[in-house]
PDB file of C-alpha atoms in Angstrom:
ATOM      1  CA  MET A   1     126.858 180.517 173.727  1.00 61.00           C
ATOM      2  CA  GLY A   2     124.246 182.102 175.452  1.00 73.00           C
ATOM      3  CA  LEU A   3     124.076 185.078 174.255  1.00 78.00           C
ATOM      4  CA  ILE A   4     123.950 183.721 170.850  1.00 77.00           C
ATOM      5  CA  GLU A   5     121.219 181.596 171.942  1.00 75.00           C
ATOM      6  CA  ALA A   6     119.785 184.914 173.521  1.00 74.00           C
ATOM      7  CA  VAL A   7     120.012 187.397 170.359  1.00 73.00           C
ATOM      8  CA  PHE A   8     117.622 183.967 168.493  1.00 70.00           C
ATOM      9  CA  ALA A   9     115.407 183.690 170.966  1.00 71.00           C
ATOM     10  CA  LEU A  10     114.739 187.664 170.766  1.00 68.00           C
ATOM     11  CA  LEU A  11     114.552 187.471 166.518  1.00 68.00           C
ATOM     12  CA  PHE A  12     112.855 183.904 166.286  1.00 65.00           C
ATOM     13  CA  GLY A  13     111.454 183.750 169.474  1.00 62.00           C
ATOM     14  CA  SER A  14     111.078 180.928 171.253  1.00 60.00           C
ATOM     15  CA  GLY A  15     108.131 179.352 170.763  1.00 56.00           C
ATOM     16  CA  ARG A  16     106.481 180.847 167.334  1.00 59.00           C
ATOM     17  CA  ASN A  17     108.867 180.892 164.620  1.00 60.00           C
ATOM     18  CA  VAL A  18     109.024 184.619 163.066  1.00 60.00           C
ATOM     19  CA  VAL A  19     110.999 183.369 159.573  1.00 60.00           C
ATOM     20  CA  ARG A  20     108.179 181.045 158.970  1.00 62.00           C
ATOM     21  CA  GLU A  21     105.197 183.117 160.351  1.00 65.00           C
ATOM     22  CA  THR A  22     105.842 185.948 157.710  1.00 67.00           C
ATOM     23  CA  ALA A  23     106.499 183.485 154.995  1.00 64.00           C
ATOM     24  CA  GLU A  24     103.316 181.723 154.796  1.00 68.00           C
ATOM     25  CA  VAL A  25     102.667 185.494 153.897  1.00 70.00           C
ATOM     26  CA  PHE A  26     104.030 184.464 150.548  1.00 75.00           C
ATOM     27  CA  VAL A  27     104.140 180.057 150.643  1.00 78.00           C
ATOM     28  CA  GLU A  28     101.189 178.065 151.305  1.00 80.00           C
ATOM     29  CA  ASN A  29     100.969 176.362 154.349  1.00 80.00           C
ATOM     30  CA  ALA A  30     101.894 172.400 152.760  1.00 84.00           C
ATOM     31  CA  GLU A  31     100.624 170.666 155.929  1.00 87.00           C
ATOM     32  CA  ALA A  32      98.015 173.033 156.659  1.00 86.00           C
ATOM     33  CA  ALA A  33      97.427 173.450 152.075  1.00 88.00           C
ATOM     34  CA  ALA A  34      97.217 168.849 153.241  1.00 92.00           C
ATOM     35  CA  VAL A  35      94.462 169.285 155.655  1.00 92.00           C
ATOM     36  CA  ARG A  36      92.313 171.961 154.203  1.00 92.00           C
ATOM     37  CA  GLU A  37      92.489 169.673 150.687  1.00 93.00           C
ATOM     38  CA  ALA A  38      91.599 166.066 152.839  1.00 93.00           C
ATOM     39  CA  LEU A  39      88.154 167.587 154.840  1.00 93.00           C
ATOM     40  CA  MET A  40      87.470 169.671 151.541  1.00 93.00           C
ATOM     41  CA  ARG A  41      87.724 165.773 149.514  1.00 92.00           C
ATOM     42  CA  GLU A  42      85.576 163.966 152.733  1.00 93.00           C
ATOM     43  CA  ALA A  43      83.340 166.865 152.176  1.00 90.00           C
ATOM     44  CA  ALA A  44      82.239 166.275 149.200  1.00 89.00           C
ATOM     45  CA  LEU A  45      82.414 162.721 149.445  1.00 89.00           C
ATOM     46  CA  GLY A  46      80.156 162.409 151.932  1.00 88.00           C
ATOM     47  CA  GLN A  47      77.365 164.744 149.960  1.00 86.00           C
ATOM     48  CA  PHE A  48      77.720 162.225 147.254  1.00 82.00           C
ATOM     49  CA  ALA A  49      77.025 159.330 149.515  1.00 84.00           C
ATOM     50  CA  ALA A  50      74.163 162.208 150.846  1.00 82.00           C
ATOM     51  CA  GLU A  51      72.746 162.356 147.248  1.00 78.00           C
ATOM     52  CA  PHE A  52      73.172 158.457 145.082  1.00 78.00           C
ATOM     53  CA  ALA A  53      72.405 156.649 148.745  1.00 77.00           C
ATOM     54  CA  VAL A  54      68.919 154.362 147.966  1.00 74.00           C
ATOM     55  CA  PRO A  55      66.887 153.991 150.218  1.00 75.00           C
ATOM     56  CA  ARG A  56      66.207 150.644 151.894  1.00 78.00           C
ATOM     57  CA  ARG A  57      63.257 149.827 150.139  1.00 82.00           C
ATOM     58  CA  GLY A  58      60.248 147.569 150.562  1.00 87.00           C
ATOM     59  CA  ARG A  59      59.370 144.275 148.447  1.00 90.00           C
ATOM     60  CA  PHE A  60      56.511 146.762 147.509  1.00 91.00           C
ATOM     61  CA  ASP A  61      57.871 149.519 146.137  1.00 87.00           C
ATOM     62  CA  ARG A  62      60.677 147.255 144.810  1.00 87.00           C
ATOM     63  CA  PHE A  63      57.733 145.118 142.570  1.00 91.00           C
ATOM     64  CA  MET A  64      55.957 148.412 141.523  1.00 86.00           C
ATOM     65  CA  ASP A  65      59.451 149.553 140.131  1.00 83.00           C
ATOM     66  CA  GLY A  66      59.485 146.354 137.968  1.00 86.00           C
ATOM     67  CA  LEU A  67      56.133 146.320 137.329  1.00 86.00           C
ATOM     68  CA  ASN A  68      56.179 149.770 136.483  1.00 80.00           C
ATOM     69  CA  ARG A  69      59.308 148.757 133.082  1.00 83.00           C
ATOM     70  CA  LEU A  70      57.837 146.485 131.325  1.00 87.00           C
ATOM     71  CA  PRO A  71      55.189 147.930 129.630  1.00 83.00           C
ATOM     72  CA  ARG A  72      57.526 149.414 126.849  1.00 83.00           C
ATOM     73  CA  PRO A  73      58.857 146.076 125.912  1.00 89.00           C
ATOM     74  CA  ALA A  74      56.008 144.037 126.382  1.00 90.00           C
ATOM     75  CA  LEU A  75      54.314 146.222 124.196  1.00 86.00           C
ATOM     76  CA  ALA A  76      57.606 146.273 121.357  1.00 90.00           C
ATOM     77  CA  LEU A  77      58.020 142.221 121.761  1.00 94.00           C
ATOM     78  CA  GLY A  78      54.150 140.988 121.455  1.00 93.00           C
ATOM     79  CA  THR A  79      54.282 143.061 118.346  1.00 92.00           C
ATOM     80  CA  LEU A  80      56.954 141.267 116.950  1.00 95.00           C
ATOM     81  CA  GLY A  81      55.762 138.329 118.261  1.00 95.00           C
ATOM     82  CA  LEU A  82      53.145 139.503 116.405  1.00 93.00           C
ATOM     83  CA  PHE A  83      54.680 138.465 112.901  1.00 93.00           C
ATOM     84  CA  VAL A  84      56.241 135.724 113.496  1.00 95.00           C
ATOM     85  CA  SER A  85      52.856 134.323 114.430  1.00 94.00           C
ATOM     86  CA  ALA A  86      51.616 135.181 111.563  1.00 93.00           C
ATOM     87  CA  MET A  87      54.553 134.175 109.639  1.00 94.00           C
ATOM     88  CA  VAL A  88      54.695 130.853 111.348  1.00 94.00           C
ATOM     89  CA  ASP A  89      50.801 129.956 111.787  1.00 93.00           C
ATOM     90  CA  PRO A  90      48.693 131.926 109.843  1.00 91.00           C
ATOM     91  CA  VAL A  91      45.585 129.978 110.147  1.00 92.00           C
ATOM     92  CA  TRP A  92      46.297 130.339 113.879  1.00 92.00           C
ATOM     93  CA  PHE A  93      47.176 133.855 113.598  1.00 92.00           C
ATOM     94  CA  ALA A  94      43.672 134.607 111.398  1.00 92.00           C
ATOM     95  CA  ALA A  95      41.644 132.346 114.280  1.00 92.00           C
ATOM     96  CA  ARG A  96      42.773 135.282 117.069  1.00 91.00           C
ATOM     97  CA  MET A  97      42.298 137.548 114.567  1.00 90.00           C
ATOM     98  CA  GLN A  98      38.763 137.252 113.956  1.00 92.00           C
ATOM     99  CA  GLY A  99      38.203 137.674 118.010  1.00 90.00           C
ATOM    100  CA  VAL A 100      40.613 140.803 118.201  1.00 89.00           C
ATOM    101  CA  ALA A 101      37.916 141.601 115.370  1.00 91.00           C
ATOM    102  CA  LEU A 102      34.909 141.201 118.049  1.00 92.00           C
ATOM    103  CA  VAL A 103      36.236 143.549 120.684  1.00 91.00           C
ATOM    104  CA  PRO A 104      33.369 146.462 121.126  1.00 93.00           C
ATOM    105  CA  GLU A 105      34.184 149.683 119.740  1.00 92.00           C
ATOM    106  CA  PRO A 106      34.204 151.547 123.048  1.00 92.00           C
ATOM    107  CA  LEU A 107      36.956 148.884 124.212  1.00 93.00           C
ATOM    108  CA  TRP A 108      39.469 149.768 122.195  1.00 90.00           C
ATOM    109  CA  TRP A 109      39.143 153.771 122.555  1.00 92.00           C
ATOM    110  CA  LEU A 110      39.697 153.082 126.222  1.00 93.00           C
ATOM    111  CA  LEU A 111      43.109 151.424 125.029  1.00 89.00           C
ATOM    112  CA  GLY A 112      44.005 154.017 123.052  1.00 88.00           C
ATOM    113  CA  ALA A 113      43.284 156.740 125.416  1.00 88.00           C
ATOM    114  CA  ILE A 114      45.296 154.471 128.639  1.00 85.00           C
ATOM    115  CA  VAL A 115      47.894 154.395 125.709  1.00 82.00           C
ATOM    116  CA  SER A 116      47.578 157.792 125.077  1.00 84.00           C
ATOM    117  CA  PHE A 117      47.988 159.262 128.050  1.00 83.00           C
ATOM    118  CA  TYR A 118      51.071 156.601 129.253  1.00 79.00           C
ATOM    119  CA  PHE A 119      53.507 156.766 125.788  1.00 78.00           C
ATOM    120  CA  GLY A 120      52.199 161.570 126.182  1.00 78.00           C
ATOM    121  CA  ALA A 121      54.722 162.051 128.809  1.00 73.00           C
ATOM    122  CA  ARG A 122      57.054 161.220 127.411  1.00 72.00           C
ATOM    123  CA  HIS A 123      56.344 161.987 124.096  1.00 74.00           C
ATOM    124  CA  GLN A 124      55.341 165.307 125.511  1.00 78.00           C
ATOM    125  CA  ALA A 125      59.063 165.409 127.650  1.00 75.00           C
ATOM    126  CA  LYS A 126      61.267 164.672 124.751  1.00 77.00           C
ATOM    127  CA  SER A 127      59.458 167.222 122.231  1.00 82.00           C
ATOM    128  CA  GLN A 128      59.820 170.068 124.681  1.00 84.00           C
ATOM    129  CA  GLU A 129      63.251 168.827 124.627  1.00 83.00           C
ATOM    130  CA  PHE A 130      64.379 168.458 121.925  1.00 85.00           C
ATOM    131  CA  GLN A 131      61.909 172.337 120.468  1.00 85.00           C
ATOM    132  CA  ARG A 132      64.964 174.043 122.819  1.00 86.00           C
ATOM    133  CA  SER A 133      66.983 172.540 120.968  1.00 85.00           C
ATOM    134  CA  ILE A 134      66.089 173.566 117.532  1.00 86.00           C
ATOM    135  CA  ALA A 135      65.761 177.097 118.962  1.00 84.00           C
ATOM    136  CA  GLN A 136      68.880 177.183 120.528  1.00 84.00           C
ATOM    137  CA  THR A 137      70.116 176.222 117.199  1.00 85.00           C
ATOM    138  CA  VAL A 138      67.828 179.336 115.222  1.00 81.00           C
ATOM    139  CA  LEU A 139      69.562 180.754 117.240  1.00 82.00           C
ATOM    140  CA  ARG A 140      73.402 180.469 116.930  1.00 82.00           C
ATOM    141  CA  ALA A 141      72.230 180.078 113.043  1.00 82.00           C
ATOM    142  CA  ARG A 142      71.288 183.643 112.949  1.00 83.00           C
ATOM    143  CA  GLY A 143      74.645 184.508 114.524  1.00 82.00           C
ATOM    144  CA  VAL A 144      76.378 183.006 112.565  1.00 83.00           C
ATOM    145  CA  ALA A 145      74.766 184.679 109.486  1.00 83.00           C
ATOM    146  CA  ALA A 146      75.514 188.253 110.666  1.00 83.00           C
ATOM    147  CA  ASN A 147      79.015 186.672 111.534  1.00 84.00           C
ATOM    148  CA  LEU A 148      79.352 186.010 107.424  1.00 84.00           C
ATOM    149  CA  ALA A 149      77.404 189.485 106.620  1.00 84.00           C
ATOM    150  CA  ALA A 150      80.172 191.276 108.417  1.00 83.00           C
ATOM    151  CA  LEU A 151      82.914 189.528 105.838  1.00 83.00           C
ATOM    152  CA  GLN A 152      81.270 189.389 103.141  1.00 83.00           C
ATOM    153  CA  ALA A 153      80.929 193.177 104.298  1.00 82.00           C
ATOM    154  CA  LEU A 154      84.955 193.999 105.003  1.00 80.00           C
ATOM    155  CA  GLY A 155      85.380 191.940 101.604  1.00 76.00           C
ATOM    156  CA  GLU A 156      83.037 194.233  99.960  1.00 76.00           C
ATOM    157  CA  GLY A 157      85.165 196.494 101.637  1.00 68.00           C
ATOM    158  CA  ALA A 158      88.395 196.228 100.748  1.00 60.00           C
ATOM    159  CA  GLY A 159      90.838 197.388  97.784  1.00 53.00           C
ATOM    160  CA  ALA A 160      91.867 196.090  94.122  1.00 50.00           C
ATOM    161  CA  GLY A 161      94.802 195.233  96.318  1.00 51.00           C
ATOM    162  CA  GLY A 162      92.791 193.915  99.333  1.00 52.00           C
ATOM    163  CA  GLU A 163      93.855 196.468 101.029  1.00 52.00           C
ATOM    164  CA  LEU A 164      91.188 197.450 104.136  1.00 53.00           C
ATOM    165  CA  PRO A 165      89.552 201.308 103.299  1.00 50.00           C
ATOM    166  CA  GLY A 166      90.924 203.625 105.911  1.00 48.00           C
ATOM    167  CA  ALA A 167      94.313 201.305 106.326  1.00 52.00           C
ATOM    168  CA  ALA A 168      97.593 203.408 106.942  1.00 53.00           C
ATOM    169  CA  GLY A 169     100.087 203.105 104.537  1.00 60.00           C
ATOM    170  CA  GLY A 170      98.699 199.971 102.580  1.00 74.00           C
ATOM    171  CA  ASN A 171     100.587 197.110 102.826  1.00 82.00           C
ATOM    172  CA  ALA A 172     104.017 197.687 101.644  1.00 85.00           C
ATOM    173  CA  ALA A 173     104.743 194.711  99.822  1.00 85.00           C
ATOM    174  CA  LEU A 174     101.956 194.121  97.517  1.00 84.00           C
ATOM    175  CA  GLU A 175     103.790 197.585  96.412  1.00 86.00           C
ATOM    176  CA  GLU A 176     106.861 196.564  95.862  1.00 87.00           C
ATOM    177  CA  TRP A 177     105.819 192.871  94.176  1.00 86.00           C
ATOM    178  CA  ARG A 178     103.004 195.093  91.861  1.00 86.00           C
ATOM    179  CA  ARG A 179     105.779 197.296  91.001  1.00 87.00           C
ATOM    180  CA  LEU A 180     109.065 194.840  90.533  1.00 87.00           C
ATOM    181  CA  TYR A 181     106.038 192.234  88.135  1.00 86.00           C
ATOM    182  CA  GLY A 182     103.657 194.893  86.898  1.00 78.00           C
ATOM    183  CA  GLY A 183     100.118 193.741  88.648  1.00 62.00           C
TER     184      GLY A 183
END
């Protein structure tokens, strides 16, 4: 038994397995792969956690964020409220509109400037995004037009029997059908 153990120790080593190390050249070590994958997932989750972590903010910051979200809904709901109030109580609505008519023109200009600046940035961003999408569509349309023109030229260049110009031998089945049926 000692001789066999000595031969195995000589061939396969005492502490290291030559067969296993050689096989790992061709087949991935599943345990090491699992460790690498676990480390990769842990790193990805750590990155996501850092990216989506919400910093602790004070009351003032939260109040200002809420205040910044109010103007668009307030304007939309206020306009709808004007229509409802005009239908519910036309006399009351007319009295309020007479008060609005007394607002001086420079104040209307100031209100228009404030509203324009507030909504202008969003409008500009959306219009630039729209223009980019139109440019991409035009580029795709040019490519489609070029492809259609190439296909049209290919179709016009085909012979009477549908063979392409320069095709060696033509279509044997089509020639046989023409010969049999006189086409």
